[in-house]
mmCIF file of C-alpha atoms and ligand atoms in Angstrom:
data_model
loop_
_atom_site.group_PDB
_atom_site.id
_atom_site.type_symbol
_atom_site.label_atom_id
_atom_site.label_comp_id
_atom_site.label_asym_id
_atom_site.label_seq_id
_atom_site.Cartn_x
_atom_site.Cartn_y
_atom_site.Cartn_z
ATOM 1 C CA MET A 1 156.433 51.044 -63.341
ATOM 2 C CA LYS A 2 156.562 47.298 -64.275
ATOM 3 C CA GLN A 3 152.988 46.863 -64.815
ATOM 4 C CA TRP A 4 152.832 49.758 -67.323
ATOM 5 C CA GLN A 5 154.828 47.685 -69.906
ATOM 6 C CA MET A 6 152.455 45.013 -70.820
ATOM 7 C CA ASP A 7 152.908 42.158 -73.082
ATOM 8 C CA THR A 8 149.895 43.145 -75.226
ATOM 9 C CA GLY A 9 151.085 46.671 -75.852
ATOM 10 C CA THR A 10 147.937 48.706 -75.266
ATOM 11 C CA VAL A 11 147.318 48.911 -71.429
ATOM 12 C CA MET A 12 143.566 48.621 -70.683
ATOM 13 C CA HIS A 13 141.247 50.531 -68.254
ATOM 14 C CA GLY A 14 137.688 50.991 -67.779
ATOM 15 C CA VAL A 15 134.728 51.865 -65.827
ATOM 16 C CA PHE A 16 132.073 49.565 -64.369
ATOM 17 C CA GLY A 17 128.629 50.962 -63.782
ATOM 18 C CA ASP A 18 124.836 50.522 -64.316
ATOM 19 C CA PRO A 19 123.694 52.682 -66.190
ATOM 20 C CA ILE A 20 127.023 53.768 -67.708
ATOM 21 C CA LYS A 21 126.134 54.904 -71.202
ATOM 22 C CA HIS A 22 126.558 58.719 -70.403
ATOM 23 C CA SER A 23 129.732 58.422 -68.444
ATOM 24 C CA LYS A 24 132.226 60.927 -69.333
ATOM 25 C CA SER A 25 135.124 59.008 -68.027
ATOM 26 C CA PRO A 26 136.204 57.389 -71.158
ATOM 27 C CA VAL A 27 136.587 60.559 -73.242
ATOM 28 C CA MET A 28 138.505 62.159 -70.228
ATOM 29 C CA HIS A 29 140.986 59.510 -69.553
ATOM 30 C CA ASN A 30 141.526 58.602 -73.336
ATOM 31 C CA ARG A 31 142.479 62.284 -73.746
ATOM 32 C CA ALA A 32 144.825 62.098 -70.898
ATOM 33 C CA PHE A 33 146.359 59.099 -72.273
ATOM 34 C CA ARG A 34 146.905 60.687 -75.602
ATOM 35 C CA GLU A 35 148.139 64.006 -74.098
ATOM 36 C CA LEU A 36 151.102 62.173 -72.496
ATOM 37 C CA GLY A 37 151.539 59.813 -75.565
ATOM 38 C CA LEU A 38 150.793 56.554 -73.403
ATOM 39 C CA ASN A 39 149.773 53.301 -75.373
ATOM 40 C CA ALA A 40 146.621 52.934 -73.262
ATOM 41 C CA ALA A 41 143.015 52.767 -73.623
ATOM 42 C CA TYR A 42 139.871 53.163 -71.471
ATOM 43 C CA ALA A 43 136.273 51.974 -72.189
ATOM 44 C CA ALA A 44 132.902 51.902 -70.366
ATOM 45 C CA PHE A 45 131.404 48.580 -69.313
ATOM 46 C CA HIS A 46 127.823 48.001 -68.431
ATOM 47 C CA ILE A 47 127.956 45.585 -65.426
ATOM 48 C CA LYS A 48 124.600 44.584 -64.316
ATOM 49 C CA PRO A 49 123.828 43.744 -60.734
ATOM 50 C CA GLY A 50 124.920 40.043 -60.176
ATOM 51 C CA GLN A 51 127.604 40.351 -62.553
ATOM 52 C CA LEU A 52 130.321 42.288 -60.601
ATOM 53 C CA LYS A 53 132.139 39.457 -59.197
ATOM 54 C CA ASP A 54 132.801 38.067 -62.790
ATOM 55 C CA ALA A 55 133.655 41.299 -64.045
ATOM 56 C CA VAL A 56 136.199 42.003 -61.282
ATOM 57 C CA ALA A 57 137.669 38.526 -61.962
ATOM 58 C CA GLY A 58 137.943 39.707 -65.611
ATOM 59 C CA ILE A 59 140.340 42.548 -64.559
ATOM 60 C CA ARG A 60 142.828 40.029 -63.411
ATOM 61 C CA ALA A 61 142.115 37.599 -66.478
ATOM 62 C CA MET A 62 142.518 40.315 -68.877
ATOM 63 C CA GLN A 63 145.307 42.238 -67.175
ATOM 64 C CA PHE A 64 143.514 45.627 -67.025
ATOM 65 C CA ARG A 65 145.862 48.080 -65.086
ATOM 66 C CA GLY A 66 142.861 49.993 -63.630
ATOM 67 C CA VAL A 67 139.240 50.150 -63.281
ATOM 68 C CA ASN A 68 136.809 52.977 -61.923
ATOM 69 C CA VAL A 69 133.774 51.816 -60.344
ATOM 70 C CA THR A 70 130.435 53.754 -60.042
ATOM 71 C CA ILE A 71 126.752 53.417 -59.195
ATOM 72 C CA PRO A 72 125.637 50.945 -57.943
ATOM 73 C CA HIS A 73 128.743 48.943 -57.382
ATOM 74 C CA LYS A 74 130.947 51.211 -55.205
ATOM 75 C CA LEU A 75 130.170 49.118 -52.009
ATOM 76 C CA GLU A 76 129.695 45.574 -53.151
ATOM 77 C CA VAL A 77 132.913 45.629 -55.048
ATOM 78 C CA MET A 78 135.064 45.817 -51.742
ATOM 79 C CA ASP A 79 134.006 42.022 -51.302
ATOM 80 C CA TYR A 80 136.110 41.054 -54.278
ATOM 81 C CA LEU A 81 139.424 43.033 -53.856
ATOM 82 C CA ASP A 82 142.653 41.749 -52.300
ATOM 83 C CA ASP A 83 143.239 44.938 -50.357
ATOM 84 C CA ILE A 84 141.310 48.211 -49.698
ATOM 85 C CA HIS A 85 143.235 51.503 -48.882
ATOM 86 C CA GLU A 86 142.455 52.822 -45.232
ATOM 87 C CA ASP A 87 140.645 55.937 -46.588
ATOM 88 C CA ALA A 88 138.262 53.945 -48.845
ATOM 89 C CA ARG A 89 137.597 51.470 -46.034
ATOM 90 C CA ALA A 90 136.693 54.352 -43.596
ATOM 91 C CA ILE A 91 134.337 55.761 -46.300
ATOM 92 C CA GLY A 92 132.901 52.508 -47.053
ATOM 93 C CA ALA A 93 133.274 52.849 -50.849
ATOM 94 C CA VAL A 94 135.683 52.113 -53.641
ATOM 95 C CA ASN A 95 135.790 53.998 -56.838
ATOM 96 C CA THR A 96 139.036 53.129 -58.170
ATOM 97 C CA ILE A 97 140.731 49.802 -58.561
ATOM 98 C CA VAL A 98 144.724 49.386 -59.261
ATOM 99 C CA ASN A 99 145.856 46.104 -60.646
ATOM 100 C CA ASP A 100 149.577 45.304 -59.587
ATOM 101 C CA ASP A 101 150.258 42.039 -61.354
ATOM 102 C CA GLY A 102 146.900 40.394 -60.479
ATOM 103 C CA LYS A 103 146.831 41.906 -56.901
ATOM 104 C CA LEU A 104 143.625 44.162 -56.768
ATOM 105 C CA THR A 105 143.704 47.315 -54.533
ATOM 106 C CA GLY A 106 140.531 49.392 -53.913
ATOM 107 C CA PHE A 107 140.980 53.375 -53.539
ATOM 108 C CA ASN A 108 138.427 56.128 -53.094
ATOM 109 C CA THR A 109 139.523 59.231 -54.866
ATOM 110 C CA ASP A 110 136.183 61.170 -54.718
ATOM 111 C CA GLY A 111 136.830 62.843 -51.499
ATOM 112 C CA ILE A 112 140.378 63.768 -52.072
ATOM 113 C CA GLY A 113 139.470 64.821 -55.688
ATOM 114 C CA TYR A 114 136.927 67.181 -54.364
ATOM 115 C CA VAL A 115 139.298 68.768 -51.739
ATOM 116 C CA ARG A 116 142.100 69.194 -54.501
ATOM 117 C CA SER A 117 139.551 70.894 -56.854
ATOM 118 C CA LEU A 118 138.291 73.143 -54.147
ATOM 119 C CA LYS A 119 141.934 74.223 -53.412
ATOM 120 C CA GLU A 120 143.027 74.527 -57.240
ATOM 121 C CA GLU A 121 139.992 76.162 -58.518
ATOM 122 C CA ALA A 122 138.376 78.144 -55.558
ATOM 123 C CA GLY A 123 141.540 78.674 -53.856
ATOM 124 C CA PHE A 124 139.922 77.513 -50.669
ATOM 125 C CA ALA A 125 142.114 75.739 -48.225
ATOM 126 C CA VAL A 126 139.990 73.547 -45.703
ATOM 127 C CA ALA A 127 142.398 73.509 -42.778
ATOM 128 C CA GLY A 128 140.830 75.379 -39.801
ATOM 129 C CA LYS A 129 137.575 76.257 -41.735
ATOM 130 C CA LYS A 130 133.919 75.776 -40.483
ATOM 131 C CA VAL A 131 132.094 73.707 -42.924
ATOM 132 C CA LEU A 132 128.328 73.020 -43.615
ATOM 133 C CA MET A 133 127.430 70.130 -45.619
ATOM 134 C CA LEU A 134 124.036 69.663 -47.318
ATOM 135 C CA GLY A 135 123.054 65.974 -47.692
ATOM 136 C CA ALA A 136 124.322 62.750 -46.126
ATOM 137 C CA GLY A 137 124.152 60.291 -48.794
ATOM 138 C CA GLY A 138 126.696 58.096 -50.626
ATOM 139 C CA ALA A 139 128.385 61.084 -52.489
ATOM 140 C CA ALA A 140 128.401 63.027 -49.082
ATOM 141 C CA ARG A 141 130.522 60.347 -47.302
ATOM 142 C CA GLY A 142 133.678 60.708 -49.301
ATOM 143 C CA VAL A 143 133.490 64.537 -49.064
ATOM 144 C CA ALA A 144 132.800 64.520 -45.417
ATOM 145 C CA TYR A 145 135.683 62.165 -44.695
ATOM 146 C CA ALA A 146 138.100 63.973 -46.783
ATOM 147 C CA LEU A 147 137.078 67.637 -45.416
ATOM 148 C CA ALA A 148 137.515 66.053 -41.779
ATOM 149 C CA LYS A 149 140.922 64.553 -42.638
ATOM 150 C CA GLU A 150 142.078 67.798 -44.279
ATOM 151 C CA GLY A 151 141.740 69.565 -40.896
ATOM 152 C CA ALA A 152 138.391 71.336 -41.062
ATOM 153 C CA ALA A 153 137.710 73.220 -37.755
ATOM 154 C CA SER A 154 134.073 71.774 -37.731
ATOM 155 C CA VAL A 155 131.825 69.794 -40.006
ATOM 156 C CA ARG A 156 128.152 70.312 -39.626
ATOM 157 C CA ILE A 157 126.047 67.909 -41.729
ATOM 158 C CA ALA A 158 122.362 68.895 -42.512
ATOM 159 C CA ASN A 159 120.132 66.299 -44.025
ATOM 160 C CA ARG A 160 116.286 65.828 -44.474
ATOM 161 C CA THR A 161 116.715 62.463 -42.623
ATOM 162 C CA VAL A 162 118.653 63.763 -39.483
ATOM 163 C CA SER A 163 119.538 60.403 -38.375
ATOM 164 C CA LYS A 164 121.621 59.707 -41.454
ATOM 165 C CA ALA A 165 123.393 63.064 -40.915
ATOM 166 C CA GLU A 166 124.181 62.141 -37.250
ATOM 167 C CA GLU A 167 125.446 58.826 -38.308
ATOM 168 C CA LEU A 168 127.866 60.386 -40.787
ATOM 169 C CA ALA A 169 128.988 62.837 -38.298
ATOM 170 C CA GLU A 170 129.800 60.063 -35.822
ATOM 171 C CA ALA A 171 131.813 58.280 -38.592
ATOM 172 C CA ILE A 172 134.055 61.318 -39.181
ATOM 173 C CA ARG A 173 134.293 62.585 -35.603
ATOM 174 C CA PRO A 174 137.701 60.675 -35.037
ATOM 175 C CA PHE A 175 139.056 63.420 -37.526
ATOM 176 C CA ALA A 176 137.068 66.649 -36.803
ATOM 177 C CA PRO A 177 134.601 67.888 -34.455
ATOM 178 C CA ALA A 178 131.180 67.158 -36.378
ATOM 179 C CA GLU A 179 127.595 67.162 -35.804
ATOM 180 C CA GLY A 180 124.338 66.275 -37.616
ATOM 181 C CA MET A 181 121.298 68.632 -37.845
ATOM 182 C CA SER A 182 118.047 69.531 -39.575
ATOM 183 C CA TYR A 183 117.931 71.986 -42.458
ATOM 184 C CA GLU A 184 115.819 74.286 -40.071
ATOM 185 C CA ALA A 185 118.712 74.203 -37.693
ATOM 186 C CA ILE A 186 121.099 75.854 -40.046
ATOM 187 C CA ALA A 187 119.562 79.304 -38.993
ATOM 188 C CA ASP A 188 121.335 78.694 -35.498
ATOM 189 C CA VAL A 189 124.932 78.240 -36.893
ATOM 190 C CA ARG A 190 124.823 80.132 -40.156
ATOM 191 C CA ASP A 191 126.913 83.108 -38.885
ATOM 192 C CA GLU A 192 130.005 80.582 -38.262
ATOM 193 C CA ILE A 193 130.179 78.901 -41.711
ATOM 194 C CA ASP A 194 133.084 79.465 -44.083
ATOM 195 C CA LEU A 195 132.210 76.818 -46.622
ATOM 196 C CA ILE A 196 128.803 75.174 -47.744
ATOM 197 C CA VAL A 197 128.912 72.078 -49.668
ATOM 198 C CA HIS A 198 125.726 70.783 -51.483
ATOM 199 C CA ASN A 199 125.805 66.987 -51.753
ATOM 200 C CA THR A 200 122.315 65.913 -52.926
ATOM 201 C CA GLU A 201 120.499 65.556 -56.268
ATOM 202 C CA VAL A 202 118.405 68.671 -55.706
ATOM 203 C CA GLY A 203 119.080 71.068 -58.572
ATOM 204 C CA MET A 204 120.670 68.363 -60.819
ATOM 205 C CA HIS A 205 119.156 67.831 -64.251
ATOM 206 C CA PRO A 206 116.270 67.594 -64.578
ATOM 207 C CA LYS A 207 115.523 69.278 -61.373
ATOM 208 C CA VAL A 208 117.389 72.434 -62.430
ATOM 209 C CA ASP A 209 114.865 74.692 -60.808
ATOM 210 C CA GLU A 210 115.055 73.596 -57.129
ATOM 211 C CA VAL A 211 117.324 74.642 -54.490
ATOM 212 C CA LEU A 212 117.557 72.734 -50.946
ATOM 213 C CA ILE A 213 117.815 75.548 -48.543
ATOM 214 C CA ASP A 214 117.048 79.475 -48.084
ATOM 215 C CA THR A 215 119.828 81.283 -49.579
ATOM 216 C CA SER A 216 118.751 84.767 -48.537
ATOM 217 C CA TRP A 217 121.493 84.950 -45.658
ATOM 218 C CA PHE A 218 124.531 84.078 -48.138
ATOM 219 C CA HIS A 219 127.147 86.681 -48.053
ATOM 220 C CA GLU A 220 130.542 87.671 -49.479
ATOM 221 C CA GLY A 221 132.525 85.929 -46.752
ATOM 222 C CA LEU A 222 131.181 82.612 -47.773
ATOM 223 C CA THR A 223 132.349 80.104 -50.332
ATOM 224 C CA VAL A 224 129.408 77.845 -51.777
ATOM 225 C CA SER A 225 130.404 74.715 -53.477
ATOM 226 C CA ASP A 226 128.107 72.191 -55.400
ATOM 227 C CA ILE A 227 129.120 68.673 -56.313
ATOM 228 C CA VAL A 228 126.424 68.655 -59.115
ATOM 229 C CA TYR A 229 127.982 69.199 -62.562
ATOM 230 C CA ASN A 230 124.864 68.756 -64.708
ATOM 231 C CA PRO A 231 124.223 71.749 -65.126
ATOM 232 C CA LEU A 232 127.637 73.322 -64.642
ATOM 233 C CA VAL A 233 125.945 76.147 -62.719
ATOM 234 C CA THR A 234 123.170 75.191 -60.413
ATOM 235 C CA ARG A 235 120.436 77.354 -59.030
ATOM 236 C CA LEU A 236 122.243 77.231 -55.707
ATOM 237 C CA LEU A 237 125.348 78.571 -57.139
ATOM 238 C CA ARG A 238 123.522 81.436 -59.067
ATOM 239 C CA GLU A 239 121.870 82.571 -55.883
ATOM 240 C CA ALA A 240 125.091 82.401 -54.164
ATOM 241 C CA GLU A 241 126.925 84.433 -56.723
ATOM 242 C CA ALA A 242 124.122 87.069 -56.708
ATOM 243 C CA LYS A 243 124.922 87.444 -52.914
ATOM 244 C CA GLY A 244 128.550 88.074 -53.540
ATOM 245 C CA ALA A 245 129.718 84.648 -52.208
ATOM 246 C CA LYS A 246 132.630 82.646 -53.987
ATOM 247 C CA THR A 247 131.245 79.705 -55.817
ATOM 248 C CA HIS A 248 132.699 76.215 -56.927
ATOM 249 C CA GLY A 249 130.943 73.898 -59.293
ATOM 250 C CA GLY A 250 131.083 70.212 -59.228
ATOM 251 C CA LEU A 251 132.817 69.597 -62.620
ATOM 252 C CA GLY A 252 136.231 69.911 -60.701
ATOM 253 C CA MET A 253 135.409 67.022 -58.408
ATOM 254 C CA PHE A 254 134.833 64.653 -61.375
ATOM 255 C CA VAL A 255 137.889 65.822 -63.026
ATOM 256 C CA TYR A 256 140.118 65.587 -60.023
ATOM 257 C CA GLN A 257 138.752 61.953 -58.850
ATOM 258 C CA GLY A 258 139.752 61.015 -62.278
ATOM 259 C CA ALA A 259 143.186 62.824 -62.047
ATOM 260 C CA TYR A 260 143.881 60.780 -58.941
ATOM 261 C CA ALA A 261 142.954 57.498 -60.488
ATOM 262 C CA PHE A 262 145.144 58.382 -63.572
ATOM 263 C CA GLU A 263 147.986 59.073 -61.244
ATOM 264 C CA TYR A 264 147.750 55.859 -59.340
ATOM 265 C CA TRP A 265 147.515 53.838 -62.635
ATOM 266 C CA THR A 266 150.317 55.503 -64.553
ATOM 267 C CA GLY A 267 152.538 56.980 -61.941
ATOM 268 C CA ARG A 268 152.482 60.167 -64.222
ATOM 269 C CA GLU A 269 151.037 63.735 -63.398
ATOM 270 C CA ALA A 270 147.455 64.032 -64.816
ATOM 271 C CA PRO A 271 146.948 66.514 -67.608
ATOM 272 C CA ILE A 272 144.316 68.384 -65.752
ATOM 273 C CA ALA A 273 143.343 71.024 -68.334
ATOM 274 C CA ALA A 274 143.196 68.655 -71.166
ATOM 275 C CA MET A 275 140.943 66.214 -69.060
ATOM 276 C CA ARG A 276 138.460 68.958 -68.217
ATOM 277 C CA GLU A 277 138.398 70.042 -71.907
ATOM 278 C CA ALA A 278 137.428 66.679 -72.870
ATOM 279 C CA VAL A 279 134.689 66.364 -70.505
ATOM 280 C CA LEU A 280 133.385 69.970 -71.494
ATOM 281 C CA GLU A 281 133.517 68.907 -75.279
ATOM 282 C CA ALA A 282 131.494 65.905 -74.402
ATOM 283 C CA PHE A 283 128.557 67.672 -72.943
HETATM 284 P P1 ATR B 1 123.942 59.795 -53.546
HETATM 285 O O1 ATR B 1 124.732 58.595 -53.549
HETATM 286 O O2 ATR B 1 123.887 60.372 -54.738
HETATM 287 O O3 ATR B 1 124.425 60.689 -52.435
HETATM 288 P P2 ATR B 1 121.834 58.880 -51.881
HETATM 289 O O4 ATR B 1 122.824 57.971 -51.123
HETATM 290 O O5 ATR B 1 120.541 58.233 -52.071
HETATM 291 O O6 ATR B 1 122.479 59.145 -53.223
HETATM 292 O O7 ATR B 1 121.589 60.253 -51.024
HETATM 293 C C1 ATR B 1 120.816 61.125 -51.596
HETATM 294 C C2 ATR B 1 120.845 62.503 -50.727
HETATM 295 O O8 ATR B 1 120.134 63.486 -51.234
HETATM 296 C C3 ATR B 1 120.594 62.278 -49.238
HETATM 297 O O9 ATR B 1 121.042 63.319 -48.399
HETATM 298 C C4 ATR B 1 119.045 62.598 -49.444
HETATM 299 O O10 ATR B 1 118.340 63.049 -48.261
HETATM 300 P P3 ATR B 1 117.639 61.848 -47.255
HETATM 301 O O11 ATR B 1 118.846 61.119 -46.704
HETATM 302 O O12 ATR B 1 116.927 62.529 -46.359
HETATM 303 O O13 ATR B 1 116.897 60.940 -48.359
HETATM 304 C C5 ATR B 1 119.060 63.878 -50.354
HETATM 305 N N1 ATR B 1 117.928 63.890 -51.071
HETATM 306 C C6 ATR B 1 117.354 63.450 -52.232
HETATM 307 N N2 ATR B 1 116.269 63.996 -52.736
HETATM 308 C C7 ATR B 1 115.974 65.055 -51.688
HETATM 309 C C8 ATR B 1 114.928 65.983 -51.761
HETATM 310 N N3 ATR B 1 113.979 66.039 -52.625
HETATM 311 N N4 ATR B 1 115.000 66.757 -50.659
HETATM 312 C C9 ATR B 1 115.841 66.875 -49.889
HETATM 313 N N5 ATR B 1 117.007 65.919 -49.667
HETATM 314 C C10 ATR B 1 117.052 64.982 -50.795
#
């Protein structure tokens, strides 16, 4: 890859966010570069609201090869790029930028990272399966889109604000049958569900003792997945495990979204095990 051999030697990467201090992306990517012997580096940049446009111009000026974009910039950044991949456009958010000789393209690796992690770590293939999503916020969008495109038989989205669930269902309906609903309405459809995916902040540090829905009906035939990874095992997953359900934690989604970004930037297969180890060590 031509871009990979830069005149300056070290190929630069980074993550733009606010806050950014606790990001595990630098340790994860730097470990991956080291593992493959690449002369490259990755750093975190605290980009405050109002500074994003200049920061993106800096990617070109300083010839960074790639950048991740996180909260709160994933939407606004789309205004400053030269091209946006169709998946990221449909999701309405960019988390990865690739710089090809000054041309910046935006991708979204959150949803595809999630689906790959589900397959690799829980052995769960989405095609033909019936999915229940909990939550319809920004994080849920990429996941819902990727599940639908992967061939889910149906995607039901439950949310406290039902109108938001209905909007998200509408957005993914070109790719899979989808409907929005309340948490109460889960009782009517629960017998049909193969996979539950939790996408809200309930159960995330510091609210670790909370769980969003009644779990008394969980059973062995169910896979329960939580995109929360702090803590690594949430109360939802503990209760699911107690009912004999298969469980899948959120760390894998983080690692695999990074792996896709790494592969876009370097053209090399991401060293997944080393990346996961680096993140765990940083906790
Ligand atoms: P993110 O980008 O992290 O997904 P978001 O877009 O603000 O953040 O979405 C947060 C999600 O968590 C939403 O689904 C939200 O439900 P509402 O759409 O009804 O607000 C959900 N959520 C957050 N706190 C919640 C709570 N205490 N109970 C139920 N749902 C909650």
